[in-house]
Amino acid sequence: MAQVTEQPRKWGMVIDLDLCTGCNACVTACAMENNIHYTGEDEVAYGRGLYWMRIQRYWHGEYPNVGPEFTPMLCQQCGEAPCEPVCPTYASVHSNEEQINLQVYNRCIGTRYCANNCPYHARVFNFFDYEIPAPMNAYLNPDVTVRSRGVMEKCTFCVHRLVHARIDADTQGDPSLENEVTTACAQACPTNAIMFGDLTDENSPIRTLFERSERGFQIMEELGTFPSITYLKGGGVYGGRD
Amino acid sequence: MTRPKPWYKHGGIITGIVLLLLILIGGAAAALVFTQQSPDQPIQFPHRTHVLIGAQCQYCHPAVAFSAEAGLPSTDKCWGCHQQIERQSEQLDILASYVESGEPIPWVPVALLPDFIHFNHLTHVDSGIACETCHGDVSQMTVAEPQTRWNMGWCLECHSRTGEENFVRLSDCATCHY
């Protein structure tokens, strides 16, 4: 018999920029997990590339001591999301259960207001129907809807994994199953720079990092968006660089 | 002196409107009828016969107990019984030909939701909801029949009956649409 679930959860992520090597494994894992269409070089050049996650690269230092800095950028799952109030069809809604922002594809009519209002540029739009040639459709993840033309999409914190973990935990009566859930990007990260977890869980390893790390900051926190992602950066003293 | 007829009293326009209405009503009626009919199946598989001889739903649709999908049985499973039963109908000859060629039977899906909805059998079966609640009385069906009113209101209506404390979770868009 399924059980009534306990307290509401709040999912969060910590990204340690001192560990990030900019290898793009998370971007690839995300694309495979979420059936993100491959648009091709030309479309990316037009600014119509599809990605839920990207690595922003900055250069720092004076020549010849120049070094790159990488910032994985994805939907920050804001507590006060700028994308939500502007949607005329309520397709961009806040999930009370998961405490994340949702994009309900079948509700979306493609006005793109939400993307214009997103300070993180985390939302991308399907400008066309992209063909998936024959053997490649076997890669599609059956748990994630394949979006069609005219639909906005963005990082979901792998909500299909969250829902499945919750159902497994419920039906098997083992709540720990839900604590083990992680996103595709965090799973793929070779240096463990991306960590995912439940912020309401006392024992969660990311909880202290999220709230109390000295190195922690949130991107554009001055906008009052209350992101669910905290970045860690040690001002250049970590990671062997000057 | 005759006044000119107003535009809507012209015969052509009236006929046009009547025809249009007929087409719309006819189309709607046809849509209602055709979506509620069982599609042609490669084999007229009689659920009734099999449930009557005591085969459990979960014997042929075992995945309901551990996954989102229910799954359809393979030809091996049919053959496990039918190899031993004398073939009395040409339906079973069709079955035999599939077994011989080793090809899967191309069943036409009946119980189907659009792709943007993620239904989960495991949690419903685990909550003790009988198959009949959603699929109708399959044990009386000769071929699987589609059910009416499989829409979002139907899901939510039952979910709202599970209690207020569950309804936030069970009505959250992310529970079904992702």
Short mmCIF file of C-alpha atoms in Angstrom, two decimals:
data_model
loop_
_atom_site.label_atom_id
_atom_site.label_comp_id
_atom_site.label_asym_id
_atom_site.label_seq_id
_atom_site.Cartn_x
_atom_site.Cartn_y
_atom_site.Cartn_z
CA MET A 1 0.00 0.00 0.00
CA ALA A 2 1.37 3.36 -0.96
CA GLN A 3 2.18 5.76 1.80
CA VAL A 4 1.26 9.34 2.27
CA THR A 5 4.38 11.37 1.76
CA GLU A 6 5.88 13.35 4.58
CA GLN A 7 7.22 16.90 4.48
CA PRO A 8 7.49 18.90 1.28
CA ARG A 9 10.89 18.78 -0.29
CA LYS A 10 13.04 21.41 -1.84
CA TRP A 11 15.54 20.23 -4.38
CA GLY A 12 18.77 22.14 -4.77
CA MET A 13 22.11 22.05 -6.49
CA VAL A 14 25.60 23.13 -5.62
CA ILE A 15 28.14 23.73 -8.38
CA ASP A 16 31.75 24.01 -7.35
CA LEU A 17 33.42 26.24 -9.92
CA ASP A 18 36.83 25.46 -8.48
CA LEU A 19 36.36 21.84 -9.48
CA CYS A 20 34.77 22.45 -12.85
CA THR A 21 37.13 21.76 -15.72
CA GLY A 22 34.72 22.79 -18.43
CA CYS A 23 34.70 19.32 -19.95
CA ASN A 24 31.07 19.53 -21.13
CA ALA A 25 30.19 16.05 -19.88
CA CYS A 26 27.17 17.51 -18.08
CA VAL A 27 25.95 19.21 -21.25
CA THR A 28 26.17 15.94 -23.16
CA ALA A 29 24.55 13.91 -20.41
CA CYS A 30 21.74 16.44 -20.18
CA ALA A 31 21.10 16.31 -23.91
CA MET A 32 20.95 12.52 -23.91
CA GLU A 33 18.79 12.29 -20.81
CA ASN A 34 16.23 14.84 -21.89
CA ASN A 35 15.86 14.08 -25.60
CA ILE A 36 17.20 17.48 -26.54
CA HIS A 37 17.20 17.88 -30.30
CA TYR A 38 20.39 18.31 -32.24
CA THR A 39 19.89 21.46 -34.27
CA GLY A 40 23.14 21.76 -36.16
CA GLU A 41 25.79 24.40 -36.52
CA ASP A 42 23.78 26.90 -38.56
CA GLU A 43 20.91 27.04 -36.13
CA VAL A 44 23.26 27.57 -33.21
CA ALA A 45 24.86 30.44 -35.12
CA TYR A 46 21.41 31.97 -35.50
CA GLY A 47 20.92 31.67 -31.76
CA ARG A 48 18.39 28.88 -32.08
CA GLY A 49 20.48 26.11 -30.59
CA LEU A 50 18.79 23.84 -28.11
CA TYR A 51 20.54 23.25 -24.82
CA TRP A 52 19.24 23.09 -21.28
CA MET A 53 22.68 23.54 -19.91
CA ARG A 54 25.75 25.26 -21.23
CA ILE A 55 29.25 26.06 -20.04
CA GLN A 56 29.94 29.76 -20.00
CA ARG A 57 33.62 30.45 -20.53
CA TYR A 58 35.40 33.56 -19.32
CA TRP A 59 39.08 34.44 -19.64
CA HIS A 60 40.94 35.89 -16.73
CA GLY A 61 44.44 37.28 -16.23
CA GLU A 62 46.85 39.26 -18.40
CA TYR A 63 48.68 37.78 -21.35
CA PRO A 64 50.62 35.46 -21.15
CA ASN A 65 49.10 34.27 -17.89
CA VAL A 66 45.61 33.82 -19.26
CA GLY A 67 43.35 31.14 -17.88
CA PRO A 68 39.80 30.10 -18.59
CA GLU A 69 37.00 30.09 -16.07
CA PHE A 70 33.95 27.96 -16.55
CA THR A 71 30.44 28.45 -15.26
CA PRO A 72 27.89 25.74 -15.96
CA MET A 73 24.65 27.62 -16.53
CA LEU A 74 21.23 26.04 -16.36
CA CYS A 75 17.77 26.94 -15.14
CA GLN A 76 18.22 28.17 -11.58
CA GLN A 77 14.75 26.90 -10.53
CA CYS A 78 14.05 30.25 -8.90
CA GLY A 79 11.84 30.58 -5.87
CA GLU A 80 10.50 33.83 -7.31
CA ALA A 81 10.82 33.04 -10.97
CA PRO A 82 10.60 35.91 -13.47
CA CYS A 83 9.38 33.50 -16.14
CA GLU A 84 6.24 32.46 -14.29
CA PRO A 85 4.07 35.58 -14.01
CA VAL A 86 4.53 36.55 -17.66
CA CYS A 87 3.14 33.37 -19.19
CA PRO A 88 -0.30 34.11 -20.64
CA THR A 89 -1.34 30.45 -20.63
CA TYR A 90 0.05 29.34 -17.26
CA ALA A 91 2.33 26.89 -19.01
CA SER A 92 5.24 28.13 -16.95
CA VAL A 93 4.09 27.27 -13.47
CA HIS A 94 5.63 26.74 -10.08
CA SER A 95 5.48 23.21 -8.77
CA ASN A 96 4.43 23.27 -5.15
CA GLU A 97 5.40 19.67 -4.76
CA GLU A 98 8.90 19.76 -6.18
CA GLN A 99 9.60 23.45 -5.49
CA ILE A 100 10.87 23.95 -9.01
CA ASN A 101 9.66 25.78 -12.11
CA LEU A 102 7.85 23.72 -14.66
CA GLN A 103 7.26 24.06 -18.33
CA VAL A 104 4.06 22.23 -19.30
CA TYR A 105 4.74 21.58 -22.97
CA ASN A 106 1.17 20.80 -23.96
CA ARG A 107 0.02 24.04 -22.39
CA CYS A 108 2.68 26.14 -24.12
CA ILE A 109 1.67 28.13 -27.19
CA GLY A 110 5.11 29.59 -27.82
CA THR A 111 4.79 33.25 -26.99
CA ARG A 112 8.37 33.22 -25.66
CA TYR A 113 7.65 35.84 -23.01
CA CYS A 114 9.22 33.60 -20.41
CA ALA A 115 12.52 33.35 -22.26
CA ASN A 116 12.65 37.10 -22.66
CA ASN A 117 12.13 37.54 -18.96
CA CYS A 118 14.69 34.99 -17.85
CA PRO A 119 17.83 36.73 -16.59
CA TYR A 120 19.84 33.52 -16.95
CA HIS A 121 19.00 32.78 -20.58
CA ALA A 122 18.10 29.31 -19.45
CA ARG A 123 15.10 28.82 -21.73
CA VAL A 124 15.29 27.72 -25.34
CA PHE A 125 12.65 27.57 -28.00
CA ASN A 126 11.89 24.92 -30.61
CA PHE A 127 11.85 27.00 -33.76
CA PHE A 128 11.42 23.95 -35.98
CA ASP A 129 10.54 20.30 -35.89
CA TYR A 130 13.83 18.51 -35.90
CA GLU A 131 14.07 15.16 -37.57
CA ILE A 132 15.61 12.30 -35.64
CA PRO A 133 17.10 9.92 -38.21
CA ALA A 134 16.35 6.23 -37.84
CA PRO A 135 18.90 4.59 -35.56
CA MET A 136 19.09 7.68 -33.35
CA ASN A 137 15.49 7.47 -32.20
CA ALA A 138 16.50 4.41 -30.22
CA TYR A 139 18.41 6.78 -27.95
CA LEU A 140 15.30 8.65 -26.91
CA ASN A 141 14.44 8.53 -23.24
CA PRO A 142 10.86 7.23 -22.94
CA ASP A 143 10.39 9.10 -19.68
CA VAL A 144 10.73 12.49 -21.30
CA THR A 145 8.35 14.01 -23.82
CA VAL A 146 9.89 14.77 -27.21
CA ARG A 147 9.09 18.42 -27.77
CA SER A 148 7.77 19.61 -31.08
CA ARG A 149 7.86 22.93 -32.87
CA GLY A 150 6.63 26.03 -31.08
CA VAL A 151 7.32 24.87 -27.55
CA MET A 152 9.56 26.45 -24.95
CA GLU A 153 11.76 24.14 -22.95
CA LYS A 154 14.30 24.30 -20.17
CA CYS A 155 16.09 22.32 -17.50
CA THR A 156 13.61 20.41 -15.33
CA PHE A 157 16.04 19.27 -12.61
CA CYS A 158 15.39 15.86 -14.22
CA VAL A 159 11.90 15.88 -12.72
CA HIS A 160 11.12 12.51 -14.31
CA ARG A 161 13.80 11.03 -12.09
CA LEU A 162 12.36 12.81 -9.07
CA VAL A 163 8.84 11.51 -9.76
CA HIS A 164 10.06 7.98 -10.41
CA ALA A 165 12.18 8.00 -7.27
CA ARG A 166 9.20 9.16 -5.26
CA ILE A 167 6.97 6.46 -6.69
CA ASP A 168 9.63 3.82 -6.02
CA ALA A 169 10.14 5.08 -2.49
CA ASP A 170 6.38 5.08 -1.92
CA THR A 171 5.64 1.66 -3.30
CA GLN A 172 8.66 -0.07 -1.81
CA GLY A 173 8.25 1.70 1.52
CA ASP A 174 11.88 2.77 1.51
CA PRO A 175 12.27 6.57 1.74
CA SER A 176 16.03 6.37 1.24
CA LEU A 177 15.41 5.61 -2.43
CA GLU A 178 14.26 9.16 -2.84
CA ASN A 179 17.34 10.63 -1.22
CA GLU A 180 19.62 8.89 -3.67
CA VAL A 181 18.10 10.53 -6.70
CA THR A 182 20.38 12.75 -8.73
CA THR A 183 20.26 14.61 -12.01
CA ALA A 184 21.94 13.49 -15.21
CA CYS A 185 24.48 16.32 -15.10
CA ALA A 186 25.50 15.62 -11.52
CA GLN A 187 25.76 11.94 -12.31
CA ALA A 188 28.00 12.57 -15.30
CA CYS A 189 30.30 15.13 -13.70
CA PRO A 190 33.76 13.50 -13.48
CA THR A 191 35.04 15.86 -10.79
CA ASN A 192 31.83 15.93 -8.75
CA ALA A 193 31.63 19.66 -9.25
CA ILE A 194 27.85 19.37 -9.59
CA MET A 195 26.02 18.08 -6.54
CA PHE A 196 22.31 17.58 -6.27
CA GLY A 197 20.15 16.90 -3.27
CA ASP A 198 17.28 17.70 -0.99
CA LEU A 199 17.75 20.93 0.93
CA THR A 200 15.22 20.02 3.60
CA ASP A 201 17.08 16.84 4.46
CA GLU A 202 19.29 17.31 7.55
CA ASN A 203 21.74 14.66 6.40
CA SER A 204 22.04 15.84 2.85
CA PRO A 205 25.68 16.60 2.02
CA ILE A 206 24.74 19.61 -0.05
CA ARG A 207 22.68 21.33 2.59
CA THR A 208 25.56 22.94 4.48
CA LEU A 209 27.39 23.76 1.28
CA PHE A 210 24.28 25.38 -0.11
CA GLU A 211 23.56 27.54 2.89
CA ARG A 212 26.81 28.14 4.68
CA SER A 213 29.84 27.69 2.46
CA GLU A 214 32.18 30.70 2.61
CA ARG A 215 32.76 30.35 -1.08
CA GLY A 216 29.07 30.25 -1.92
CA PHE A 217 27.23 32.78 -4.00
CA GLN A 218 24.19 32.76 -6.21
CA ILE A 219 24.13 34.21 -9.66
CA MET A 220 22.28 37.51 -9.86
CA GLU A 221 20.96 37.11 -6.36
CA GLU A 222 20.41 40.88 -6.27
CA LEU A 223 17.42 40.34 -8.55
CA GLY A 224 15.60 38.54 -5.75
CA THR A 225 14.94 35.41 -7.76
CA PHE A 226 15.94 33.04 -4.91
CA PRO A 227 17.71 30.49 -7.11
CA SER A 228 17.94 26.83 -6.08
CA ILE A 229 21.54 26.66 -7.25
CA THR A 230 24.50 27.88 -5.25
CA TYR A 231 27.88 28.29 -6.95
CA LEU A 232 31.13 27.92 -5.02
CA LYS A 233 34.23 29.88 -5.97
CA GLY A 234 37.32 30.51 -3.92
CA GLY A 235 38.51 33.69 -5.57
CA GLY A 236 41.22 31.94 -7.56
CA VAL A 237 43.14 30.50 -4.61
CA TYR A 238 41.86 27.00 -5.27
CA GLY A 239 42.66 24.74 -8.18
CA GLY A 240 46.34 25.58 -8.59
CA ARG A 241 45.92 28.85 -10.43
CA ASP A 242 47.22 32.13 -9.05
CA MET B 1 -42.59 47.16 -54.90
CA THR B 2 -40.51 44.22 -53.68
CA ARG B 3 -37.84 44.79 -51.15
CA PRO B 4 -34.53 43.04 -51.91
CA LYS B 5 -34.11 39.91 -49.84
CA PRO B 6 -31.66 40.26 -46.95
CA TRP B 7 -28.41 38.34 -47.63
CA TYR B 8 -29.15 35.54 -45.24
CA LYS B 9 -32.39 34.62 -46.96
CA HIS B 10 -30.75 33.64 -50.24
CA GLY B 11 -31.26 29.99 -51.02
CA GLY B 12 -27.61 29.34 -51.73
CA ILE B 13 -26.46 30.75 -48.43
CA ILE B 14 -29.07 28.81 -46.46
CA THR B 15 -28.15 25.57 -48.22
CA GLY B 16 -24.51 26.32 -47.59
CA ILE B 17 -25.07 26.85 -43.89
CA VAL B 18 -27.19 23.71 -43.58
CA LEU B 19 -24.57 21.67 -45.42
CA LEU B 20 -21.82 23.05 -43.22
CA LEU B 21 -23.77 22.19 -40.08
CA LEU B 22 -24.43 18.68 -41.39
CA ILE B 23 -20.75 18.16 -42.14
CA LEU B 24 -19.74 19.39 -38.69
CA ILE B 25 -22.33 17.30 -36.87
CA GLY B 26 -21.58 14.28 -39.03
CA GLY B 27 -17.86 14.68 -38.45
CA ALA B 28 -18.35 14.94 -34.70
CA ALA B 29 -20.62 11.90 -34.65
CA ALA B 30 -18.16 9.90 -36.76
CA ALA B 31 -15.30 10.93 -34.49
CA LEU B 32 -17.30 9.83 -31.45
CA VAL B 33 -18.14 6.47 -33.00
CA PHE B 34 -14.77 5.67 -34.52
CA THR B 35 -12.68 6.54 -31.48
CA GLN B 36 -14.83 4.27 -29.33
CA GLN B 37 -14.55 1.25 -31.61
CA SER B 38 -12.03 -1.49 -31.08
CA PRO B 39 -9.43 -1.41 -33.82
CA ASP B 40 -8.72 -4.44 -35.99
CA GLN B 41 -6.28 -6.70 -34.21
CA PRO B 42 -3.99 -9.20 -35.94
CA ILE B 43 -5.56 -11.92 -33.79
CA GLN B 44 -9.03 -11.67 -32.27
CA PHE B 45 -7.65 -12.36 -28.84
CA PRO B 46 -10.58 -13.13 -26.48
CA HIS B 47 -9.88 -11.83 -22.98
CA ARG B 48 -13.06 -13.44 -21.77
CA THR B 49 -12.01 -17.00 -22.60
CA HIS B 50 -8.68 -16.56 -20.91
CA VAL B 51 -9.89 -14.86 -17.77
CA LEU B 52 -12.62 -17.51 -17.45
CA ILE B 53 -10.08 -20.34 -17.46
CA GLY B 54 -8.47 -18.57 -14.51
CA ALA B 55 -5.52 -16.73 -16.04
CA GLN B 56 -4.70 -13.70 -13.90
CA CYS B 57 -4.26 -10.29 -15.48
CA GLN B 58 -0.77 -10.15 -14.02
CA TYR B 59 0.21 -13.45 -15.63
CA CYS B 60 0.03 -11.81 -19.05
CA HIS B 61 0.64 -8.19 -18.01
CA PRO B 62 3.23 -8.78 -15.30
CA ALA B 63 4.93 -5.38 -15.50
CA VAL B 64 2.06 -3.64 -13.69
CA ALA B 65 3.61 -4.83 -10.45
CA PHE B 66 6.96 -3.15 -10.94
CA SER B 67 6.91 -0.56 -13.70
CA ALA B 68 5.02 2.23 -15.37
CA GLU B 69 3.97 0.13 -18.35
CA ALA B 70 1.76 -2.94 -18.20
CA GLY B 71 3.36 -4.68 -21.15
CA LEU B 72 1.86 -7.25 -23.52
CA PRO B 73 2.74 -10.95 -23.43
CA SER B 74 5.22 -12.42 -25.89
CA THR B 75 4.32 -15.20 -28.29
CA ASP B 76 6.29 -17.59 -26.09
CA LYS B 77 3.80 -17.01 -23.31
CA CYS B 78 0.83 -17.79 -25.58
CA TRP B 79 2.61 -20.81 -26.94
CA GLY B 80 3.29 -22.15 -23.48
CA CYS B 81 -0.42 -23.00 -23.27
CA HIS B 82 -1.47 -23.24 -26.86
CA GLN B 83 1.19 -25.73 -27.81
CA GLN B 84 -0.68 -28.17 -25.62
CA ILE B 85 -4.20 -27.20 -26.64
CA GLU B 86 -5.77 -28.60 -29.76
CA ARG B 87 -6.15 -25.86 -32.35
CA GLN B 88 -9.85 -25.38 -33.00
CA SER B 89 -9.97 -22.07 -34.79
CA GLU B 90 -8.15 -20.33 -37.58
CA GLN B 91 -7.25 -17.58 -35.11
CA LEU B 92 -4.90 -20.04 -33.50
CA ASP B 93 -3.37 -20.91 -36.87
CA ILE B 94 -2.45 -17.25 -37.17
CA LEU B 95 -0.85 -17.48 -33.76
CA ALA B 96 1.06 -20.58 -34.83
CA SER B 97 2.37 -18.81 -37.91
CA TYR B 98 3.72 -15.96 -35.76
CA VAL B 99 5.40 -18.45 -33.48
CA GLU B 100 6.97 -20.23 -36.42
CA SER B 101 8.33 -17.09 -38.02
CA GLY B 102 9.50 -15.87 -34.61
CA GLU B 103 8.03 -12.44 -35.18
CA PRO B 104 6.24 -10.48 -32.49
CA ILE B 105 2.49 -10.06 -32.93
CA PRO B 106 1.81 -6.47 -34.05
CA TRP B 107 -0.99 -5.70 -31.55
CA VAL B 108 -2.74 -2.40 -32.12
CA PRO B 109 -2.68 -0.28 -28.95
CA VAL B 110 -6.09 0.40 -27.43
CA ALA B 111 -5.36 1.84 -24.01
CA LEU B 112 -3.16 4.72 -24.99
CA LEU B 113 -2.51 8.22 -23.72
CA PRO B 114 -0.73 10.94 -25.72
CA ASP B 115 3.04 11.10 -25.33
CA PHE B 116 3.11 14.13 -23.08
CA ILE B 117 1.45 12.26 -20.22
CA HIS B 118 3.36 9.85 -18.06
CA PHE B 119 1.04 7.38 -16.47
CA ASN B 120 2.31 4.90 -13.97
CA HIS B 121 0.72 1.51 -13.32
CA LEU B 122 2.91 0.61 -10.39
CA THR B 123 1.61 3.26 -8.02
CA HIS B 124 -2.04 2.69 -8.91
CA VAL B 125 -1.93 -1.09 -8.65
CA ASP B 126 0.01 -0.69 -5.41
CA SER B 127 -2.76 1.54 -4.04
CA GLY B 128 -5.16 -1.30 -4.61
CA ILE B 129 -7.09 0.12 -7.55
CA ALA B 130 -8.62 -2.67 -9.60
CA CYS B 131 -7.91 -2.89 -13.31
CA GLU B 132 -11.65 -2.64 -14.02
CA THR B 133 -11.84 0.86 -12.54
CA CYS B 134 -9.95 2.21 -15.50
CA HIS B 135 -10.08 -0.42 -18.23
CA GLY B 136 -13.68 -1.52 -17.88
CA ASP B 137 -14.59 -5.11 -17.30
CA VAL B 138 -11.92 -6.69 -19.48
CA SER B 139 -12.94 -10.15 -18.31
CA GLN B 140 -16.13 -9.76 -20.37
CA MET B 141 -14.45 -8.39 -23.48
CA THR B 142 -13.67 -10.42 -26.55
CA VAL B 143 -11.13 -7.91 -27.83
CA ALA B 144 -9.74 -5.04 -25.74
CA GLU B 145 -12.07 -2.06 -26.02
CA PRO B 146 -11.14 1.60 -25.67
CA GLN B 147 -12.69 3.42 -22.72
CA THR B 148 -14.48 6.73 -22.87
CA ARG B 149 -13.50 9.82 -20.93
CA TRP B 150 -9.81 9.16 -20.49
CA ASN B 151 -8.99 12.80 -20.03
CA MET B 152 -7.25 14.96 -17.51
CA GLY B 153 -10.42 15.65 -15.55
CA TRP B 154 -10.88 11.93 -15.05
CA CYS B 155 -7.41 11.48 -13.58
CA LEU B 156 -7.76 14.54 -11.36
CA GLU B 157 -11.27 13.66 -10.23
CA CYS B 158 -10.07 10.39 -8.76
CA HIS B 159 -6.91 11.98 -7.40
CA SER B 160 -8.97 14.58 -5.58
CA ARG B 161 -10.77 11.76 -3.81
CA THR B 162 -7.51 10.49 -2.29
CA GLY B 163 -7.58 13.30 0.25
CA GLU B 164 -6.53 16.91 0.57
CA GLU B 165 -3.04 16.22 1.89
CA ASN B 166 -2.25 14.18 -1.22
CA PHE B 167 -3.87 16.46 -3.73
CA VAL B 168 -1.03 18.98 -3.94
CA ARG B 169 1.22 16.20 -5.09
CA LEU B 170 -1.33 14.39 -7.25
CA SER B 171 -2.45 17.56 -9.04
CA ASP B 172 1.01 18.95 -9.62
CA CYS B 173 1.63 19.30 -13.34
CA ALA B 174 5.03 17.65 -12.91
CA THR B 175 3.38 14.47 -11.67
CA CYS B 176 1.98 13.72 -15.11
CA HIS B 177 3.46 16.16 -17.64
CA TYR B 178 7.23 16.24 -18.13
#
